[in-house]
Each structure stands twice: as structure tokens, then as C-alpha cells.
XYZ file of C-alpha atoms in Angstrom:
738
model
C 57.926 138.601 94.068
C 60.550 136.299 93.473
C 60.072 134.087 90.341
C 60.710 131.196 92.853
C 58.172 132.078 95.254
C 55.414 132.723 92.504
C 56.014 128.884 91.330
C 55.701 127.841 94.935
C 52.684 129.819 95.414
C 51.199 128.422 91.909
C 51.813 124.924 93.162
C 50.053 125.477 96.353
C 47.015 127.113 94.813
C 46.645 125.253 91.619
C 46.878 121.731 93.510
C 44.016 122.848 96.019
C 41.884 124.040 93.046
C 42.662 120.941 91.056
C 43.892 123.442 88.581
C 46.184 120.917 86.507
C 48.025 121.627 83.243
C 46.549 119.649 80.293
C 48.316 116.084 79.886
C 51.104 115.711 77.503
C 51.425 112.032 77.631
C 49.174 109.204 76.434
C 50.194 105.937 78.406
C 48.581 105.208 81.922
C 50.933 104.465 84.323
C 49.741 100.839 84.257
C 50.883 100.541 80.923
C 53.981 101.678 81.311
C 54.705 99.407 84.074
C 54.574 101.756 86.981
C 52.884 100.633 90.216
C 51.473 103.452 92.597
C 54.293 103.104 95.040
C 56.703 103.967 92.441
C 54.884 106.933 91.465
C 55.015 108.381 94.695
C 58.484 107.391 94.980
C 59.382 109.709 91.821
C 56.945 112.438 93.126
C 58.970 112.528 96.280
C 61.969 112.612 94.468
C 60.654 115.354 92.289
C 59.521 117.603 95.324
C 62.775 117.052 97.429
C 64.726 118.372 94.156
C 62.444 121.401 94.009
C 62.635 122.209 97.755
C 66.230 121.935 97.741
C 66.389 124.560 95.229
C 64.225 126.905 97.340
C 66.290 126.425 100.213
C 69.762 126.874 98.331
C 68.328 130.471 97.361
C 67.338 130.995 101.157
C 70.565 129.984 102.279
C 72.438 132.271 99.523
C 70.563 135.188 100.554
C 71.598 134.598 103.979
C 75.201 134.458 102.768
C 75.573 131.006 103.862
C 74.829 129.146 100.614
C 77.104 129.452 97.403
C 75.173 127.997 94.529
C 71.795 128.485 92.980
C 71.839 126.964 89.771
C 68.761 124.565 90.360
C 67.104 121.744 88.964
C 63.378 123.246 89.013
C 61.642 122.336 85.389
C 64.072 119.240 85.229
C 62.333 117.216 87.694
C 61.612 114.646 85.002
C 65.167 113.171 85.349
C 63.891 111.450 88.703
C 61.951 109.142 86.089
C 65.007 108.676 83.922
C 66.781 107.356 87.142
C 63.912 104.929 87.909
C 64.290 103.244 84.403
C 67.752 102.766 84.824
C 70.225 100.693 87.253
C 72.029 101.988 89.962
C 75.200 100.289 88.533
C 74.898 102.383 85.416
C 77.369 105.110 85.680
C 75.867 108.333 85.217
C 77.709 111.679 84.243
C 75.282 114.295 85.064
C 74.126 117.690 83.904
C 73.984 120.112 86.824
C 70.227 120.528 86.791
C 69.831 116.555 87.332
C 69.588 116.509 91.403
C 66.098 114.843 90.936
C 68.254 112.120 88.878
C 70.465 111.586 92.026
C 67.806 111.887 94.628
C 65.698 109.033 92.901
C 68.777 106.878 92.450
C 69.560 107.231 95.990
C 66.370 105.243 96.459
C 67.997 102.224 94.802
C 70.710 101.992 97.205
C 70.300 101.287 100.890
C 71.559 103.942 103.550
C 71.500 106.930 101.284
C 70.638 110.489 102.616
C 70.182 112.901 99.714
C 68.850 115.909 101.285
C 71.725 115.804 103.614
C 74.158 115.313 101.026
C 73.013 117.893 98.629
C 72.744 120.532 101.153
C 76.041 119.970 103.046
C 77.518 120.891 99.592
C 75.152 123.906 99.098
C 77.174 125.402 102.169
C 80.542 124.434 100.988
C 81.056 122.040 104.117
C 83.677 119.808 104.507
C 81.160 117.284 105.395
C 80.111 117.157 101.631
C 80.655 113.299 101.051
C 81.464 113.828 97.325
C 83.669 116.958 97.312
C 84.601 117.471 100.830
C 83.614 121.032 100.597
C 85.400 121.985 97.376
C 82.501 122.777 95.265
C 78.611 122.198 94.831
C 78.297 119.568 93.017
C 76.016 116.308 92.278
C 77.905 112.781 92.650
C 78.182 109.960 94.809
C 80.575 107.013 94.770
C 77.921 104.674 96.338
C 75.646 105.672 93.403
C 77.892 105.725 90.550
C 77.961 109.277 89.832
C 81.179 110.795 89.173
C 81.348 114.533 90.371
C 80.609 117.058 87.678
C 81.095 120.820 87.623
C 79.135 123.151 85.870
C 81.731 123.311 82.842
C 79.595 122.951 79.304
C 79.910 119.588 77.760
C 83.216 118.416 78.733
C 81.947 115.300 80.270
C 80.505 113.990 77.116
C 83.947 112.729 75.840
C 84.641 110.570 78.995
C 81.141 109.378 78.748
C 81.885 108.010 75.185
C 85.372 106.419 76.978
C 83.523 104.854 79.783
C 80.829 103.197 77.487
C 83.670 101.863 75.203
C 85.626 100.274 78.046
C 82.401 98.011 79.185
C 82.952 95.940 76.092
C 86.822 96.130 76.460
C 86.802 95.345 80.162
C 84.382 92.028 79.389
C 87.325 90.972 76.769
C 90.497 92.165 78.960
C 88.945 91.832 82.619
C 91.301 94.676 84.332
C 91.651 93.917 88.105
C 89.921 97.074 89.259
C 86.937 96.850 86.870
C 83.937 99.067 88.047
C 81.305 98.583 85.408
C 79.241 95.123 84.915
C 79.265 93.442 81.596
C 75.559 94.318 80.946
C 75.920 98.021 82.245
C 75.394 101.022 80.377
C 76.482 104.765 80.672
C 74.240 107.481 81.019
C 75.449 111.187 80.015
C 73.143 114.165 80.425
C 73.370 117.724 79.278
C 71.134 120.737 77.904
C 70.071 121.917 74.705
C 72.560 124.782 74.611
C 75.241 122.510 75.389
C 74.545 119.949 72.668
C 75.934 122.944 70.418
C 79.407 122.949 72.027
C 82.284 121.519 69.757
C 82.898 119.130 72.770
C 79.320 117.582 72.293
C 79.628 117.295 68.534
C 82.803 115.386 68.764
C 81.486 113.113 71.587
C 78.162 112.403 69.446
C 80.322 112.131 66.123
C 82.839 109.567 68.151
C 80.074 107.585 69.610
C 78.524 107.268 65.866
C 81.688 106.551 64.278
C 82.370 103.827 66.877
C 78.953 102.255 66.657
C 78.877 102.437 62.715
C 81.808 99.941 62.837
C 80.022 97.376 65.121
C 81.991 98.031 67.899
C 79.905 98.091 71.290
C 79.201 101.212 72.883
C 76.452 101.103 75.367
C 75.926 104.905 76.131
C 72.465 106.612 76.560
C 72.780 110.484 75.816
C 69.948 112.602 77.383
C 69.303 115.977 76.095
C 67.303 117.978 78.923
C 65.692 120.579 76.390
C 64.383 123.373 77.988
C 64.865 125.668 74.990
C 67.392 128.069 76.295
C 71.091 128.677 77.183
C 71.334 131.254 79.900
C 69.503 133.905 77.539
C 70.081 132.609 74.205
C 67.046 130.335 72.832
C 67.608 127.174 70.749
C 65.885 127.622 67.646
C 62.557 125.372 67.766
C 63.228 122.133 66.302
C 66.991 122.257 66.364
C 67.822 119.513 68.441
C 65.663 116.815 66.570
C 66.497 118.233 63.467
C 70.348 117.771 63.893
C 70.259 114.388 66.154
C 67.522 112.189 65.022
C 69.081 111.226 61.614
C 72.700 110.389 62.680
C 74.026 106.981 61.522
C 74.497 104.457 64.097
C 72.695 106.609 66.864
C 68.730 105.735 67.794
C 66.729 108.540 68.470
C 63.774 108.836 71.255
C 61.796 111.775 72.377
C 59.911 112.358 75.475
C 58.129 114.806 77.515
C 60.392 115.655 81.012
C 57.012 117.035 82.188
C 55.120 114.009 82.315
C 56.664 111.538 84.577
C 54.975 108.511 83.108
C 55.955 109.338 79.592
C 59.622 110.307 80.771
C 59.677 106.844 82.529
C 58.204 104.897 79.636
C 60.814 106.471 76.811
C 63.672 106.136 79.079
C 63.164 102.574 79.886
C 62.879 101.767 76.217
C 65.744 104.013 75.541
C 67.750 102.194 78.229
C 66.464 98.755 77.254
C 67.581 99.461 73.447
C 71.127 100.430 74.582
C 71.676 97.443 77.174
C 70.298 94.858 74.546
C 72.009 96.051 71.359
C 75.064 97.768 72.971
C 74.653 100.612 70.797
C 74.116 104.524 71.674
C 71.097 106.161 71.746
C 69.817 109.776 72.185
C 66.625 110.696 74.300
C 65.718 114.064 73.772
C 63.496 114.937 76.915
C 61.553 118.141 77.092
C 61.568 120.208 80.032
C 61.126 123.810 81.112
C 63.495 126.108 83.106
C 62.341 127.386 86.026
C 63.641 130.470 88.151
C 66.308 131.452 85.425
C 69.614 130.455 84.824
C 70.667 131.022 88.449
C 70.067 133.157 91.225
C 71.043 136.552 90.184
C 69.467 135.741 86.421
C 66.349 137.691 85.669
C 64.292 136.266 82.846
C 62.185 139.013 82.226
C 65.310 140.967 80.830
C 65.315 138.574 77.702
C 62.193 137.105 77.801
C 58.792 138.301 77.565
C 56.595 137.740 80.845
C 54.074 135.843 79.053
C 56.675 133.280 77.718
C 57.918 132.994 81.688
C 54.401 132.586 82.870
C 53.697 129.784 80.269
C 56.608 127.720 81.515
C 55.475 128.365 85.018
C 52.045 126.990 84.209
C 53.861 123.654 82.939
C 55.656 123.204 86.124
C 56.323 119.354 85.981
C 55.433 119.019 89.782
C 51.879 120.076 88.584
C 51.712 117.288 85.879
C 53.044 114.816 88.455
C 50.103 115.848 90.849
C 47.771 115.380 88.339
C 48.675 111.990 87.496
C 48.788 110.939 90.966
C 45.273 112.435 91.745
C 43.751 111.300 88.288
C 44.819 107.718 88.781
C 43.471 107.601 92.565
C 47.109 106.910 94.092
C 47.035 110.271 96.007
C 44.466 112.879 96.783
C 45.386 116.515 96.510
C 45.619 116.972 100.190
C 48.274 114.096 100.617
C 50.236 115.891 97.512
C 50.284 118.851 99.451
C 51.398 117.209 102.406
C 54.294 115.565 100.781
C 55.282 118.885 99.232
C 54.750 120.963 102.758
C 56.401 118.018 104.838
C 59.693 118.177 102.454
C 59.745 121.946 102.696
C 60.038 121.889 106.489
C 62.461 118.813 106.383
C 64.764 120.794 104.103
C 64.543 124.029 106.091
C 65.296 122.000 109.071
C 68.283 120.596 107.580
C 69.298 123.580 106.036
C 69.739 125.262 109.713
C 71.600 122.221 110.606
C 74.359 122.223 107.781
C 75.206 125.841 107.990
C 76.891 124.887 111.357
C 78.579 122.199 109.928
C 82.577 122.517 109.468
C 84.138 124.169 106.354
C 87.682 123.730 104.759
C 89.778 126.358 106.619
C 93.605 125.892 105.495
C 95.257 125.381 102.232
C 96.513 121.901 103.216
C 92.775 120.859 103.740
C 91.613 122.169 100.410
C 94.608 120.674 98.590
C 94.504 117.256 100.383
C 92.711 115.447 97.669
C 94.740 116.900 94.712
C 96.909 113.752 94.818
C 94.883 110.592 94.827
C 95.227 107.851 97.210
C 97.366 104.948 96.404
C 95.964 101.871 94.866
C 97.027 98.200 95.556
C 97.481 95.642 92.755
C 97.942 91.919 93.053
C 101.406 91.044 92.274
C 102.300 89.299 88.983
C 105.299 87.293 88.068
C 105.411 88.929 84.258
C 106.475 87.154 81.271
C 108.682 84.247 80.843
C 111.992 84.647 78.967
C 110.350 82.490 76.199
C 107.358 84.561 76.073
C 109.388 87.912 76.201
C 111.801 86.861 73.405
C 108.676 85.640 71.384
C 106.797 88.817 71.562
C 109.651 91.089 70.781
C 110.361 88.990 67.688
C 112.798 89.943 65.572
C 113.827 92.747 67.720
C 115.066 90.393 70.164
C 118.415 90.044 68.106
C 119.108 93.963 68.403
C 118.021 94.050 72.360
C 121.731 94.314 73.492
C 123.030 96.951 70.632
C 122.997 100.702 71.467
C 119.419 102.329 70.262
C 118.250 105.729 69.937
C 115.244 107.198 72.206
C 112.251 106.226 69.922
C 113.463 102.356 69.633
C 114.042 102.321 73.313
C 110.462 103.767 74.277
C 109.069 101.059 71.963
C 110.811 98.591 73.801
C 109.767 99.929 77.035
C 105.980 100.043 76.149
C 106.258 96.348 74.757
C 107.641 95.174 78.269
C 104.923 97.470 80.259
C 102.242 95.923 78.137
C 103.513 92.357 78.479
C 103.568 92.839 82.225
C 100.568 94.693 82.971
C 97.298 93.461 81.139
C 95.124 96.578 81.947
C 97.530 98.852 79.844
C 95.895 100.017 76.791
C 97.399 102.265 74.124
C 94.858 104.805 72.258
C 95.736 107.426 69.460
C 95.584 108.348 65.921
C 97.935 106.337 63.672
C 99.313 104.305 66.501
C 98.275 101.112 65.253
C 99.591 99.178 61.868
C 101.455 102.358 61.034
C 103.261 102.506 64.450
C 102.490 106.196 64.805
C 104.172 109.055 63.076
C 107.476 108.510 64.690
C 107.350 104.670 64.936
C 107.294 104.815 68.556
C 104.399 102.337 68.625
C 105.540 100.295 65.614
C 104.800 96.626 65.946
C 102.737 97.111 69.129
C 99.474 96.562 67.305
C 101.019 93.260 65.805
C 102.170 92.264 69.247
C 99.068 93.154 71.377
C 96.222 93.080 69.007
C 93.301 96.117 68.321
C 92.052 95.784 71.948
C 95.184 97.266 73.356
C 96.412 99.331 70.454
C 93.432 101.436 69.655
C 93.593 103.513 66.481
C 91.304 106.231 67.058
C 89.526 108.823 64.730
C 91.516 112.282 64.566
C 90.113 114.106 67.438
C 92.246 115.000 70.514
C 89.249 115.540 72.642
C 88.108 112.036 71.868
C 91.539 110.543 72.327
C 91.609 111.952 75.683
C 87.795 111.426 76.547
C 88.613 107.734 75.695
C 91.411 107.443 78.025
C 89.287 109.208 81.029
C 86.561 106.913 80.506
C 88.737 103.641 80.110
C 90.349 104.839 83.538
C 87.063 104.770 85.242
C 86.770 101.027 84.690
C 90.152 99.908 85.732
C 92.360 100.262 82.774
C 95.817 102.245 82.607
C 95.435 104.084 79.557
C 98.453 105.226 77.396
C 96.845 108.057 75.108
C 99.076 109.557 72.595
C 98.445 113.094 71.282
C 100.216 113.400 67.891
C 102.025 116.737 68.397
C 102.253 119.147 71.262
C 100.427 121.934 69.365
C 97.250 119.419 68.958
C 96.715 119.212 72.636
C 95.564 122.901 72.572
C 92.451 121.273 70.945
C 91.750 119.143 73.954
C 93.193 120.823 76.760
C 90.257 121.057 79.047
C 89.950 117.191 78.821
C 93.145 117.489 81.092
C 92.567 120.800 83.056
C 88.778 120.380 83.686
C 88.114 116.904 83.876
C 91.221 114.586 84.269
C 93.056 116.692 86.691
C 90.134 117.618 88.863
C 88.272 114.249 89.382
C 90.347 113.461 92.515
C 90.243 116.898 93.614
C 86.369 117.372 93.496
C 85.621 113.683 94.544
C 87.874 113.879 97.556
C 89.923 111.042 96.230
C 86.955 108.852 95.673
C 87.137 108.774 91.972
C 90.238 108.839 89.925
C 91.258 108.313 86.139
C 94.980 107.633 86.139
C 96.876 107.651 82.812
C 99.957 108.328 81.157
C 99.655 110.804 78.182
C 102.301 110.334 75.841
C 103.032 113.764 73.678
C 105.670 114.142 70.754
C 106.817 118.096 70.949
C 109.099 120.661 71.406
C 111.325 122.159 69.115
C 114.397 121.577 66.927
C 112.792 119.656 64.079
C 114.922 121.652 61.335
C 113.111 122.347 58.045
C 109.673 120.556 58.974
C 106.453 121.211 60.189
C 106.642 125.028 61.505
C 104.948 125.745 64.557
C 102.156 123.305 64.287
C 104.816 120.381 64.846
C 107.372 122.495 66.495
C 105.516 123.740 69.632
C 107.971 124.906 72.299
C 105.531 125.767 74.989
C 104.546 123.561 77.745
C 102.515 126.421 79.883
C 99.438 124.608 79.427
C 100.683 121.879 81.123
C 102.725 123.360 83.943
C 100.079 125.012 85.929
C 97.656 122.414 86.149
C 97.414 121.292 89.888
C 98.224 117.887 90.581
C 99.447 116.521 87.025
C 103.053 115.213 86.760
C 104.813 116.326 83.750
C 107.959 114.195 82.573
C 110.530 115.016 79.594
C 113.227 112.823 79.155
C 116.158 114.140 77.262
C 117.831 110.747 76.336
C 116.670 107.270 75.637
C 118.262 105.589 78.747
C 116.194 108.180 80.948
C 113.294 107.737 78.815
C 112.935 103.967 79.746
C 112.990 104.411 83.471
C 110.919 107.318 83.266
C 108.367 105.803 81.373
C 108.467 102.955 83.537
C 108.041 105.500 86.559
C 105.085 107.109 84.915
C 103.063 103.849 84.385
C 103.915 103.055 88.304
C 102.620 106.518 89.305
C 99.336 105.685 87.345
C 98.960 102.137 88.365
C 99.844 102.591 91.977
C 99.389 106.280 92.700
C 96.342 106.918 90.372
C 98.322 109.982 88.918
C 97.382 111.865 85.759
C 101.078 111.786 84.022
C 102.180 113.680 80.889
C 105.267 112.183 79.261
C 106.575 114.772 76.782
C 109.015 113.049 74.347
C 111.439 115.540 72.462
C 110.880 114.677 68.836
C 114.283 116.072 67.682
C 115.783 113.535 69.973
C 113.907 110.392 68.858
C 116.408 109.373 66.216
C 119.476 111.344 67.420
C 122.391 109.062 68.048
C 125.436 111.254 67.995
C 126.321 114.171 70.249
C 129.546 115.701 69.140
C 130.529 114.084 65.667
C 129.201 111.943 63.335
C 128.808 108.106 64.251
C 130.078 108.826 67.770
C 127.158 106.981 68.983
C 127.166 108.975 72.336
C 123.298 109.726 72.425
C 122.212 105.964 72.021
C 121.888 103.276 74.969
C 121.853 99.677 75.521
C 118.129 98.918 76.484
C 118.023 97.837 80.127
C 115.307 95.289 80.600
C 112.629 95.418 83.637
C 114.341 94.793 86.697
C 117.883 96.128 85.985
C 119.547 99.442 85.916
C 118.789 102.199 88.380
C 115.341 103.352 88.591
C 114.415 107.153 87.730
C 111.746 107.903 90.599
C 109.769 110.932 90.512
C 111.655 113.819 91.508
C 115.207 112.359 90.806
C 117.312 114.888 88.856
C 120.120 113.937 86.381
C 123.386 115.311 86.635
C 126.473 115.299 84.360
C 129.944 116.431 85.733
C 130.793 117.458 89.130
C 132.281 120.798 88.120
C 131.966 123.896 90.455
C 132.747 126.823 88.007
C 129.308 126.764 86.508
C 125.893 124.750 87.001
C 123.508 124.514 84.002
C 120.020 123.658 84.877
C 117.936 122.641 81.631
C 115.978 119.704 80.258
C 114.987 118.040 77.102
C 116.635 119.310 73.939
C 118.297 121.957 76.337
C 120.341 119.080 78.363
C 121.453 117.919 74.654
C 122.489 121.308 73.488
C 124.419 121.939 76.958
C 126.422 118.899 76.627
C 127.441 119.850 73.266
C 128.329 123.325 74.726
C 130.238 121.794 77.784
C 132.912 120.468 75.593
C 133.639 123.532 73.952
C 133.592 125.375 77.291
C 135.653 122.830 79.110
C 138.403 122.244 76.196
C 138.838 125.679 75.014
C 137.745 127.850 77.970
C 139.096 125.944 81.051
C 135.483 125.709 82.960
C 134.602 122.947 85.036
C 130.737 122.365 84.564
C 127.902 120.410 85.932
C 124.750 120.032 83.995
C 121.496 119.408 85.935
C 118.630 117.526 83.817
C 115.345 118.497 85.533
C 113.618 115.502 83.905
C 110.566 115.908 86.065
C 109.053 119.618 85.063
C 106.037 119.273 87.296
C 106.215 119.121 90.034
C 109.587 120.868 89.964
C 112.323 118.927 92.481
C 113.066 122.209 94.060
C 115.288 120.294 97.049
C 117.361 118.589 94.752
C 117.973 121.294 92.327
C 118.987 123.662 95.112
C 121.048 120.855 96.161
C 122.646 120.133 92.879
C 123.651 123.796 92.275
C 124.724 124.420 95.919
C 128.578 124.356 95.165
C 128.636 126.576 92.096
C 128.695 130.421 92.286
C 127.647 130.547 88.617
C 123.938 129.115 87.440
C 122.925 128.984 83.853
C 119.351 128.161 83.248
C 118.744 126.942 79.403
C 115.165 126.778 78.665
C 114.033 125.707 75.000
C 110.525 127.006 75.958
C 109.808 130.601 75.297
C 110.869 133.121 77.776
C 107.393 134.037 78.850
C 105.364 131.166 80.689
C 108.314 128.802 80.227
C 109.742 126.701 83.102
C 112.802 129.105 83.429
C 110.504 131.520 85.140
C 110.017 129.249 87.868
C 113.295 128.314 87.921
C 114.692 131.877 88.240
C 112.352 132.474 91.006
C 113.379 129.625 92.708
C 116.927 130.380 92.509
C 116.571 133.899 93.305
C 114.372 133.298 96.431
C 116.251 130.355 97.925
C 119.731 129.597 96.262
C 121.329 132.597 98.073
C 122.642 136.069 97.283
C 126.092 135.157 96.564
C 125.083 133.515 93.139
C 125.515 134.933 89.555
C 122.182 133.437 88.103
C 121.017 133.892 84.371
C 118.970 132.179 81.870
C 118.535 131.555 78.061
C 115.273 130.553 76.767
C 113.600 130.662 73.174
C 112.160 134.007 71.990
C 108.703 134.795 71.955
C 107.937 133.544 68.673
C 106.176 130.810 66.738
C 108.594 128.520 65.031
C 109.007 129.012 61.336
C 109.370 126.282 58.449
C 112.757 125.612 56.749
C 116.352 126.570 57.935
C 115.020 129.273 59.906
C 113.409 126.641 62.369
C 115.999 127.127 65.075
C 117.044 130.730 64.930
C 114.697 131.607 67.805
C 115.774 128.879 70.097
C 118.867 128.255 72.397
C 121.805 126.580 70.563
C 124.796 125.147 71.427
C 126.872 128.395 70.505
C 124.420 130.576 72.428
C 124.639 128.402 75.502
C 128.620 128.857 75.333
C 128.296 132.565 75.038
C 126.055 132.828 77.869
C 128.088 130.651 80.160
C 131.333 132.438 79.565
C 129.410 135.891 80.005
C 128.307 134.654 83.348
C 131.751 132.968 84.092
C 133.236 136.626 83.299
C 135.249 134.836 80.536
C 133.333 136.706 77.541
C 135.845 138.089 75.014
């Protein structure tokens, strides 16, 4: 017999026979502050969670359902939810259906059985994901959707907790969380070992240790096993009970009274002290990891049966009957009536509509627009005062780093909800001084010096964005993003998609990167690959090649985040930060005069740049490639008589395909210059676009970096495109090679 059916039959038989497991808790419901009606309500939530698990397996067996990782054994979460407020944002473990069901009793008009069952069958009626995934989540219940990724939600929970105190001080217009709210974040004992979890625990402690408010309740649901790998006995307590600035609580999730009582104590501590706490809740895992998992393949039968004998529903039935709240017949009636209801709804949801087209699936990749109250911005006097000594040089040509700094200054003056975060960005002003003086201008609340952990930096940004801020986190070097790329791929970029646009986390991520830093850093600082970014659905990738464009593109990136709620990555070519000259020493051709807000021509998403109108050859490029192509153009024009046009992509994702095709239409020869590596670079997409749509009469070629890491010293640029290699490739393509 299937283990799910064994657990089911055991419940019916043991309740009928009053054969209950021994108590695990010591307090009575009265001592814990639980009224009889609350006990019944929690039990009903637990039973509904269990019966939904059983229904999901039946639907899957019929080919109608698609997800069977259930919550059975973790029903103690209903008691945890009862101890919290519905406005306490909850980032849930995927076994926490009982939590969501119980929270739904705190908010009028909820239909948890229907909501969860339509998600089981991937119906477009699913109120959270619109049929894109089976997941817990609800806008009305303040539960952002969470997929089954392991531990990736912990960093953003830390960020959301941090945002509460910050929002109390700064009051962003689109604030979501009350001043006295707390954040709930749950996960399994196996997930607690993940490096992402450990980083989040460390960041929470690091923050709280300094006296900074961080109202966060970590809930570790310890069932003793991760799929088939057991957690060493006592491991969670040994590793978590003595952490600095983190209060440790322990409870049994089998006993709903104890689970409620300890969860209430932990929540009260977090809410009152504004400090993080760790609730270690013992549970059991029933049915195995998922529908196809056979626990007896890696556990002894006696171990499986011991867990089944400790079924939390049996413990709840004991509490209800021993305290005279319900008799055994009433307990069984609730159980059986809930089964009948789930079966009936289960049949109904199979007939509900599904997503059937690509357009439907992708409809929520791009978040909905958001309105903001209009503001006047700072006065001229305020603006000059903020710029301080820099005001004297605002009208003189500057390099890109300085222009970006001034742009950030103006943006932060205009939009109070912008918060910068990153390692060394405070008093030091960042590794390349792009954030110089911003800490002094706007203070530590808006220019946050973080600890050295990229996952925590991006998690902070995601959490801030959940609470009405527009964060601009900085990743110090492009290579460092790989330590945290799942915070982009698995969390930030998926939120709108999996919530049908109901939850968003808009931000602008600044990343210093790309190659051409001669003699410095090697591949850790000269990372010339953007492949990790360009294939993430829904995000925008911008890369300016010069300061003038950088000013307007950064403003557009912030507009996209504020108004369109987009996740934007702004890649800043390090080698061009301080570049002033193009062809000769002190020609100053790569500097620009700063254009204040409201002046100059905006650069909107999709706008490409073009230098020249020649038709002999079009060069399509970006970043450092644009700079080098401009150098090559002088030689090609003056020495070889070629009339060129150079196309600066500016926006690398999504590619402005129609604009690119229009720009090269008049040219018979098209050269793609890409500073990223041949494999996985933008040039692959560009070559495909040109080959498929630019016409068969064109000669098309590309030059890209070799498939190599970048070395240190004078050899740093030998694998990369250069002015001379661009000249050589252009002459060959135009039929003028020697």
C-alpha cells in the first residue's frame, strides 16, 4: 500500500481507538492562551493541508496534477501562522501549505482549498502564478511566491526585514510593511546547510550585532532529512543556538499548543526587540520527499513507521479530545468532510482553463507599470549645496566615472526612495570612486556599506524593493556576480513571472566589469563574459560606452525600475571610467559636459547610438568595442578611404533588433565587434539576427575575444579585440585587405 494511504488509514483507526501518541509538550491550551475555537481552527487548517496533499497525489496519478511535494508532517506551521499577523510578510518553505491555509483565516474572503488545488493542476485560474507553477503565495496574505529552490529566499528575507526600519525613517511612497511588522522566513534543516542560508544567517547576525533593527523570524522545520540524506542529530541546535545577536527558540511542531506558544514567544521577541530570532521546530516528513520517492530505499522500515506513528494530526486529535474541545467522532467528521470537499474541488479544477500559448505564458515576464506622485525635485540652491565643491566643475568636460557620480547625485536628490548598497561604496566612494561623496551627501541610510557577500547585497536589494524602495546595489566586479547569480536568475527575475505581476522587486544593479584593464587584476577583475545575464528572461541589460550616454542611460534605468518595475543591470566598462582621450594624448574626445536633469536628448530603452552615415561598412558593437571602433574608424577613413557608420548597441538585453536592422540596411558590409568571448557572447545573437533578417546580399563577419580567461600584466589584452584587429577585419570584409 502507498505510504500516503497507510498514514490515512492509521489516522482513522487510531482516532477511533483513542490510540494517540505520547504528549511532547507540557503546557495546556489555556496556559498557552489558546481558546477552544482557535484549537479547532488550527486543526481544520492542518487537516485541509493533509487532504490537499492526498488530493494532489490522486490528481498526479491521473495525469491531471503536476506537483506532489507535500506538507504532510509539517502541519505544525498552522500554529506558527496563528501566532503571527497577516501583515507579517512570509517567505515560505515549500512544505508550508498549513501556514498559508491558517493565515487565510485571518483575512476575509479567502478560498485556500480552491486556490491551492488550481495550482496543482497548473490552471490559469491559479490566483498567485496564473498557472505557471505550483507554489504557495498570496498577495492578500502578504506571502510572495516561492519556488522549490533551496534557500534562495533567505537573503531577500533579510533585506525585507532591514527595509522595515529603513522605511520607518525614509517613508517610501509605495511602502508595503507596517512599522511594527516582522518578516517570517521558513526552510528545512537540509536547506540550513546551504551556503545561501549560511550567508543570510551571518548577514542577519552581522547587522543585528551592530544594533541595527532587523525584525526577522527564521523558522527551521527540522524533519531530520533532506531528500535521502539525514541531518546529523543535534546539528541544527549545535550550529544555531550560540550565534551572536540571534535568539534561539526550540519547539515541537507535532504539538500545536507548543508550536503556537513558542512561535508566539519568538514573534513577540522579534517584534518587541526588532532583532532576529531562530525558531527550531521539530517535524516529521510523511510520504517521502515527493510522489515518486520511496523512503524505504534509504530508510529502514522501522524508521518510516516511527515517523508515521508521530503524525502531527494524531497529536492534534489527542489535544482536542483530552481537553474536551471535540470528541473523536467530531475529529473524524472534520477529517472526512475535508476529504470530500477536496475531492469535489479537485474534480472541478481539472476542468479549469490552462495556459495554451507562448504569449499567455510570457505575459507576466514584464511587470505592470506603477504610478508615482509627481515631485518638483530640488531647487537650484539645494542642488548646488548638495554638489558642494563639485558645483564649480559641473560645466567642464568630465570622464564617465565622474559623470555617473553626478547622475546618481541628481537621481537621489529627485527620488527619496533610491537607496544605494554595496561593499566599500560609503565613505571610500567605491573601488573606482563612482559613489564618491554620496555617503556624505545623503547619509548612511541611503548609501549602505554592506558586508562582503554578493548574495546578501542582492538579497538586501530584493527585500528593499518589496517594501517600496528603488535600490541600486553595486557588485564590485563582474566576476563577483557569479557568487550570487541565482539571486538574479532564481529570485529577482522570476518574481513578477510567478506572481502574475502581483509582486515585483524593481532595482538597478550596477556592475563594474568587462576587460581592457591593462596590467591589473587578471580574470577576477577583467571578466569579459555577460552570458550569465543575457539569457535571463525579463531583465534589462544596459552598457554605456561613454559618459554622455551613461548619464542618460542611468536615468532611463532608474525610470524603468521606478515606473515600470523592471529589474535592470547597468554594466559599466571599467577601462572607460577614467578615459579622456580617443586618438591622442589630451584630445579630450572621450569626455563630456554633464547635462543636468531635463536637458539633452534622453536615451530610452531600445535607442541605439550611431556615429557616421557611411555606407561602405557598418560596425555593430558596444562598450569598449565602440571606443576601439571609433579609433579604428580614423584609420579606415583617412588611410583607406572607407566611409563607415558605427552602431552602439547600448542595450544588450533585450536587443533592439528592428533598430539594428534599420541602421545597417544601407550597408553591404557589416562587422560585429564584441569584447566578450566568441562562445556565449552577444555576437552570437547578432550574427544570427543579421544572417536571418538582414538580407542575403550582405557580407557579415565578426570579431570577438578568444575563449580564454584574461591574464595579468601586459598580456591582459592580447585575447581581446583591438583597434588594429578591427582595422584588419574591416579591410578584409570590404575587400581591401593587402
